[in-house]
């Protein structure tokens, strides 16, 4: 069996975990500034000044570089390891996008520079909105939200504003599926709505009967994740959107995982009124260990007036920033948005057309199904049918000497793979949610499949090996219970 | 363009799956929805893209930046970008598998530690979107902690932060806001006295405030606490190189825009929301937190902890809906603080103070121009102009200078006011040129 392209970081095992502060020596410097002529006390009242210097690391530049380079080597990442993390869309991040976002012409712009001095930035803002409208079929987009969940919250406030504008104050509920992303109900609650959860059917889709029963004069919106979190397309989507509309509710699509849809279908044709996209997933901007992201929200024309400010508009060939818009829900953050991330997404989209977008969706679907088919004898599919961009497999402890999904995930780390998403969606027992994405080669998938099969064999031959994994990483399994009971969240 | 399969491989994979065409795989999508037409511009090659985007970037005018108002032009040491651009940080995901993510987790722990040290607070999270949403989360936490709803906001709060709060809580009414009036660019303490009561959840203080003025934070803190209210402080982290830290005057929660710590201005983002609090409020702190722990062999290691408050577990009962944060911006800040250290941060902050004061003297020497408020300031101040501030800014633009932020955009009564900022990056020559232009202006 080949273990992909990865080196196991076994050599890192012996290095102790040293904190930057522990490398400090009093008076050591990483950078110097010119000396001020006078101290702050010459300009400011003494009582406002800091009495004791902060306990920050004192390192040379070289030590700083070496320390953080050392940390980087204790990290699995997309560039070094296959990262089949379901619903997270860990696809390749083109490096040219990084170069473009770092151009001084973009990076050095103050957010309150006059419009005339930032036509380049406003140009790609406007262009990105147009591109997103075209690929979704929706009427307008805002690029203000900083992340997917921030986009959901924005969309929920838009829905609230819409119903308020119609003097329809009875609509206090948002309907979500039990398989939805956890942020959907959390965002709905933040927007002041009560959450009605609808169960999924054994085939992984929303139970249409239960959905219809949940709808009524109190329903403000139905939120649906498409493709859903078990990797399937909601094949009754037209009936779902029609039912929502018949009940007077809006229909929201969580488009976090849009790479399986873009190029093959336009959400507006599903009957979608509001949706968000995650630029840091489908549009290839890097995840950065947890962010920054960007969560644009698209709406049908009728809802455009409710979108947050500011909006970038084009008047007589010049781009302008509009802030005072009647009907708008207001601001959801300061300044324009996560501009640098938007630019990376814009670069990605400009390198595609309808045909290549389609190949993204197709290849992500082929890859997920390939993994599913090659593993389902040992790790049964939660839903045994063709899937979209991800598949949900399960571990059956009774068949594997008591080995559970967590054990499989940890052992995969030893084989040089990041783990799939585990125990999600919550409705699948011992879930392993695998999303290969369209950018992985068949060779990498074969190596991953080989590792999964090898782990199943190990479970039968030597279960302790799997239970105690990982063994070749900088640390073994960590005490999470202890960490939560006695939190140590800063150096002392 | 970024899909590696050859035609032959695709066919072999489809065969392995047991289908004859990709259409069989997409059959779960209703047929009438499939294959829409796309009216998109032609796909650019990488070279064409670079040409196109570089041309776009040239449509932004390079300017000597004297604008602040929540986004600051500080020097960013080179090493930061080189480290942050390493694929191991850039292309990692949220560290859900701790053993394979010790690098990012340790960096988050160091971020939390450096922020706690700088702010003199007990705990900090792994970051929030940016300053305004960090403040919204602080208000949310204050309401939960006190069981009260009323939030007193400094009248000198950044207007966009205020607008964000209104959006976050306007619909639910979970928090209700009242503005504490300003007198002379500072919080009116008599007004604060009259507004504080047993129903006050928190007083939100900004120092330096939106007009650049440093507030008497200790006095505000004492008053808030005497009513059982919390003090929520929003600060400029760079100013803490010289100014008293929120913990030293008893802030319960401190938030900030952290862009100035090693992140470029980038026309508004991505930025870095900082959230820190006292120990007793840690379990109300939203977002991700990294904790130090041990592995089964007693080795030091790091995990995401206190996750029981989060959306992926608690769904609609979560403390917040935040999921993605700004981890890479937080990493930049962590490296920035490590490179500067306590001495470098103090130097940078003292340079800001000195340059801002020197600039104020130069500009107010021009006939008709004066510094509007007498309160102490860190790196920015309000310049009262003899003409609309927009005019001043337009004139200076032609000389390659961004003179500041005209405040009439936020408050019509301040149409002649320009919010001017000087960081350590502004040179004496730029400042002299700025002043010389003003001299010409009033003639």
PDB file of N, CA, C and O in Angstrom, chain B residues 407-432:
ATOM      1  N   UNK B 407     -15.824  63.833   9.041  1.00  0.00           N
ATOM      2  CA  UNK B 407     -16.806  63.303   9.989  1.00  0.00           C
ATOM      3  C   UNK B 407     -18.242  63.648   9.612  1.00  0.00           C
ATOM      4  O   UNK B 407     -19.183  63.092  10.174  1.00  0.00           O
ATOM      5  N   UNK B 408     -18.405  64.556   8.647  1.00  0.00           N
ATOM      6  CA  UNK B 408     -19.752  64.874   8.174  1.00  0.00           C
ATOM      7  C   UNK B 408     -20.478  63.658   7.609  1.00  0.00           C
ATOM      8  O   UNK B 408     -21.706  63.612   7.592  1.00  0.00           O
ATOM      9  N   UNK B 409     -19.708  62.668   7.161  1.00  0.00           N
ATOM     10  CA  UNK B 409     -20.316  61.435   6.662  1.00  0.00           C
ATOM     11  C   UNK B 409     -21.067  60.690   7.766  1.00  0.00           C
ATOM     12  O   UNK B 409     -21.944  59.886   7.489  1.00  0.00           O
ATOM     13  N   UNK B 410     -20.665  60.936   9.012  1.00  0.00           N
ATOM     14  CA  UNK B 410     -21.290  60.224  10.135  1.00  0.00           C
ATOM     15  C   UNK B 410     -22.224  61.124  10.925  1.00  0.00           C
ATOM     16  O   UNK B 410     -23.157  60.661  11.557  1.00  0.00           O
ATOM     17  N   UNK B 411     -21.929  62.426  10.944  1.00  0.00           N
ATOM     18  CA  UNK B 411     -22.689  63.360  11.764  1.00  0.00           C
ATOM     19  C   UNK B 411     -22.676  64.707  11.029  1.00  0.00           C
ATOM     20  O   UNK B 411     -21.627  65.356  10.927  1.00  0.00           O
ATOM     21  N   UNK B 412     -23.851  65.076  10.517  1.00  0.00           N
ATOM     22  CA  UNK B 412     -23.923  66.272   9.654  1.00  0.00           C
ATOM     23  C   UNK B 412     -23.417  67.523  10.356  1.00  0.00           C
ATOM     24  O   UNK B 412     -22.901  68.448   9.716  1.00  0.00           O
ATOM     25  N   UNK B 413     -23.562  67.558  11.694  1.00  0.00           N
ATOM     26  CA  UNK B 413     -23.121  68.752  12.416  1.00  0.00           C
ATOM     27  C   UNK B 413     -21.592  68.865  12.422  1.00  0.00           C
ATOM     28  O   UNK B 413     -21.044  69.876  12.847  1.00  0.00           O
ATOM     29  N   UNK B 414     -20.912  67.820  11.964  1.00  0.00           N
ATOM     30  CA  UNK B 414     -19.446  67.844  11.990  1.00  0.00           C
ATOM     31  C   UNK B 414     -18.865  67.940  10.578  1.00  0.00           C
ATOM     32  O   UNK B 414     -17.782  67.423  10.308  1.00  0.00           O
ATOM     33  N   UNK B 415     -19.553  68.649   9.730  1.00  0.00           N
ATOM     34  CA  UNK B 415     -19.126  68.683   8.331  1.00  0.00           C
ATOM     35  C   UNK B 415     -17.766  69.346   8.135  1.00  0.00           C
ATOM     36  O   UNK B 415     -17.052  69.027   7.190  1.00  0.00           O
ATOM     37  N   UNK B 416     -17.371  70.225   9.047  1.00  0.00           N
ATOM     38  CA  UNK B 416     -16.053  70.851   8.939  1.00  0.00           C
ATOM     39  C   UNK B 416     -14.966  70.115   9.717  1.00  0.00           C
ATOM     40  O   UNK B 416     -13.873  70.641   9.908  1.00  0.00           O
ATOM     41  N   UNK B 417     -15.291  68.921  10.179  1.00  0.00           N
ATOM     42  CA  UNK B 417     -14.325  68.198  11.023  1.00  0.00           C
ATOM     43  C   UNK B 417     -13.678  67.044  10.264  1.00  0.00           C
ATOM     44  O   UNK B 417     -14.354  66.272   9.583  1.00  0.00           O
ATOM     45  N   UNK B 418     -12.370  66.948  10.435  1.00  0.00           N
ATOM     46  CA  UNK B 418     -11.591  65.900   9.791  1.00  0.00           C
ATOM     47  C   UNK B 418     -10.915  65.079  10.893  1.00  0.00           C
ATOM     48  O   UNK B 418     -10.224  65.642  11.746  1.00  0.00           O
ATOM     49  N   UNK B 419     -11.144  63.762  10.880  1.00  0.00           N
ATOM     50  CA  UNK B 419     -10.475  62.894  11.854  1.00  0.00           C
ATOM     51  C   UNK B 419      -9.127  62.491  11.258  1.00  0.00           C
ATOM     52  O   UNK B 419      -9.072  61.818  10.233  1.00  0.00           O
ATOM     53  N   UNK B 420      -8.048  62.962  11.901  1.00  0.00           N
ATOM     54  CA  UNK B 420      -6.702  62.809  11.345  1.00  0.00           C
ATOM     55  C   UNK B 420      -5.885  61.867  12.223  1.00  0.00           C
ATOM     56  O   UNK B 420      -5.949  61.945  13.448  1.00  0.00           O
ATOM     57  N   UNK B 421      -5.126  60.995  11.585  1.00  0.00           N
ATOM     58  CA  UNK B 421      -4.357  59.986  12.315  1.00  0.00           C
ATOM     59  C   UNK B 421      -2.904  59.976  11.842  1.00  0.00           C
ATOM     60  O   UNK B 421      -2.628  60.150  10.656  1.00  0.00           O
ATOM     61  N   UNK B 422      -1.989  59.781  12.765  1.00  0.00           N
ATOM     62  CA  UNK B 422      -0.589  59.564  12.380  1.00  0.00           C
ATOM     63  C   UNK B 422      -0.071  58.325  13.089  1.00  0.00           C
ATOM     64  O   UNK B 422      -0.106  58.245  14.311  1.00  0.00           O
ATOM     65  N   UNK B 423       0.362  57.353  12.319  1.00  0.00           N
ATOM     66  CA  UNK B 423       1.007  56.171  12.901  1.00  0.00           C
ATOM     67  C   UNK B 423       2.517  56.333  12.771  1.00  0.00           C
ATOM     68  O   UNK B 423       3.000  57.320  12.203  1.00  0.00           O
ATOM     69  N   UNK B 424       3.235  55.320  13.244  1.00  0.00           N
ATOM     70  CA  UNK B 424       4.705  55.356  13.158  1.00  0.00           C
ATOM     71  C   UNK B 424       5.190  55.392  11.716  1.00  0.00           C
ATOM     72  O   UNK B 424       6.341  55.741  11.455  1.00  0.00           O
ATOM     73  N   UNK B 425       4.310  55.065  10.765  1.00  0.00           N
ATOM     74  CA  UNK B 425       4.740  55.025   9.360  1.00  0.00           C
ATOM     75  C   UNK B 425       4.814  56.400   8.714  1.00  0.00           C
ATOM     76  O   UNK B 425       5.445  56.550   7.663  1.00  0.00           O
ATOM     77  N   UNK B 426       4.142  57.374   9.258  1.00  0.00           N
ATOM     78  CA  UNK B 426       4.130  58.684   8.591  1.00  0.00           C
ATOM     79  C   UNK B 426       5.459  59.401   8.795  1.00  0.00           C
ATOM     80  O   UNK B 426       5.963  59.502   9.925  1.00  0.00           O
ATOM     81  N   UNK B 427       6.008  59.899   7.730  1.00  0.00           N
ATOM     82  CA  UNK B 427       7.319  60.551   7.803  1.00  0.00           C
ATOM     83  C   UNK B 427       7.157  62.054   8.078  1.00  0.00           C
ATOM     84  O   UNK B 427       6.095  62.620   7.838  1.00  0.00           O
ATOM     85  N   UNK B 428       8.229  62.651   8.531  1.00  0.00           N
ATOM     86  CA  UNK B 428       8.204  64.096   8.782  1.00  0.00           C
ATOM     87  C   UNK B 428       7.888  64.844   7.498  1.00  0.00           C
ATOM     88  O   UNK B 428       7.167  65.847   7.506  1.00  0.00           O
ATOM     89  N   UNK B 429       8.419  64.341   6.397  1.00  0.00           N
ATOM     90  CA  UNK B 429       8.203  65.017   5.128  1.00  0.00           C
ATOM     91  C   UNK B 429       6.727  64.997   4.740  1.00  0.00           C
ATOM     92  O   UNK B 429       6.169  66.008   4.310  1.00  0.00           O
ATOM     93  N   UNK B 430       6.093  63.834   4.917  1.00  0.00           N
ATOM     94  CA  UNK B 430       4.657  63.747   4.623  1.00  0.00           C
ATOM     95  C   UNK B 430       3.860  64.700   5.502  1.00  0.00           C
ATOM     96  O   UNK B 430       2.923  65.363   5.046  1.00  0.00           O
ATOM     97  N   UNK B 431       4.251  64.767   6.760  1.00  0.00           N
ATOM     98  CA  UNK B 431       3.518  65.638   7.699  1.00  0.00           C
ATOM     99  C   UNK B 431       3.710  67.110   7.335  1.00  0.00           C
ATOM    100  O   UNK B 431       2.766  67.895   7.369  1.00  0.00           O
ATOM    101  N   UNK B 432       4.934  67.459   6.957  1.00  0.00           N
ATOM    102  CA  UNK B 432       5.204  68.855   6.556  1.00  0.00           C
ATOM    103  C   UNK B 432       4.436  69.218   5.302  1.00  0.00           C
ATOM    104  O   UNK B 432       3.878  70.310   5.188  1.00  0.00           O
TER     105      UNK B 432
END
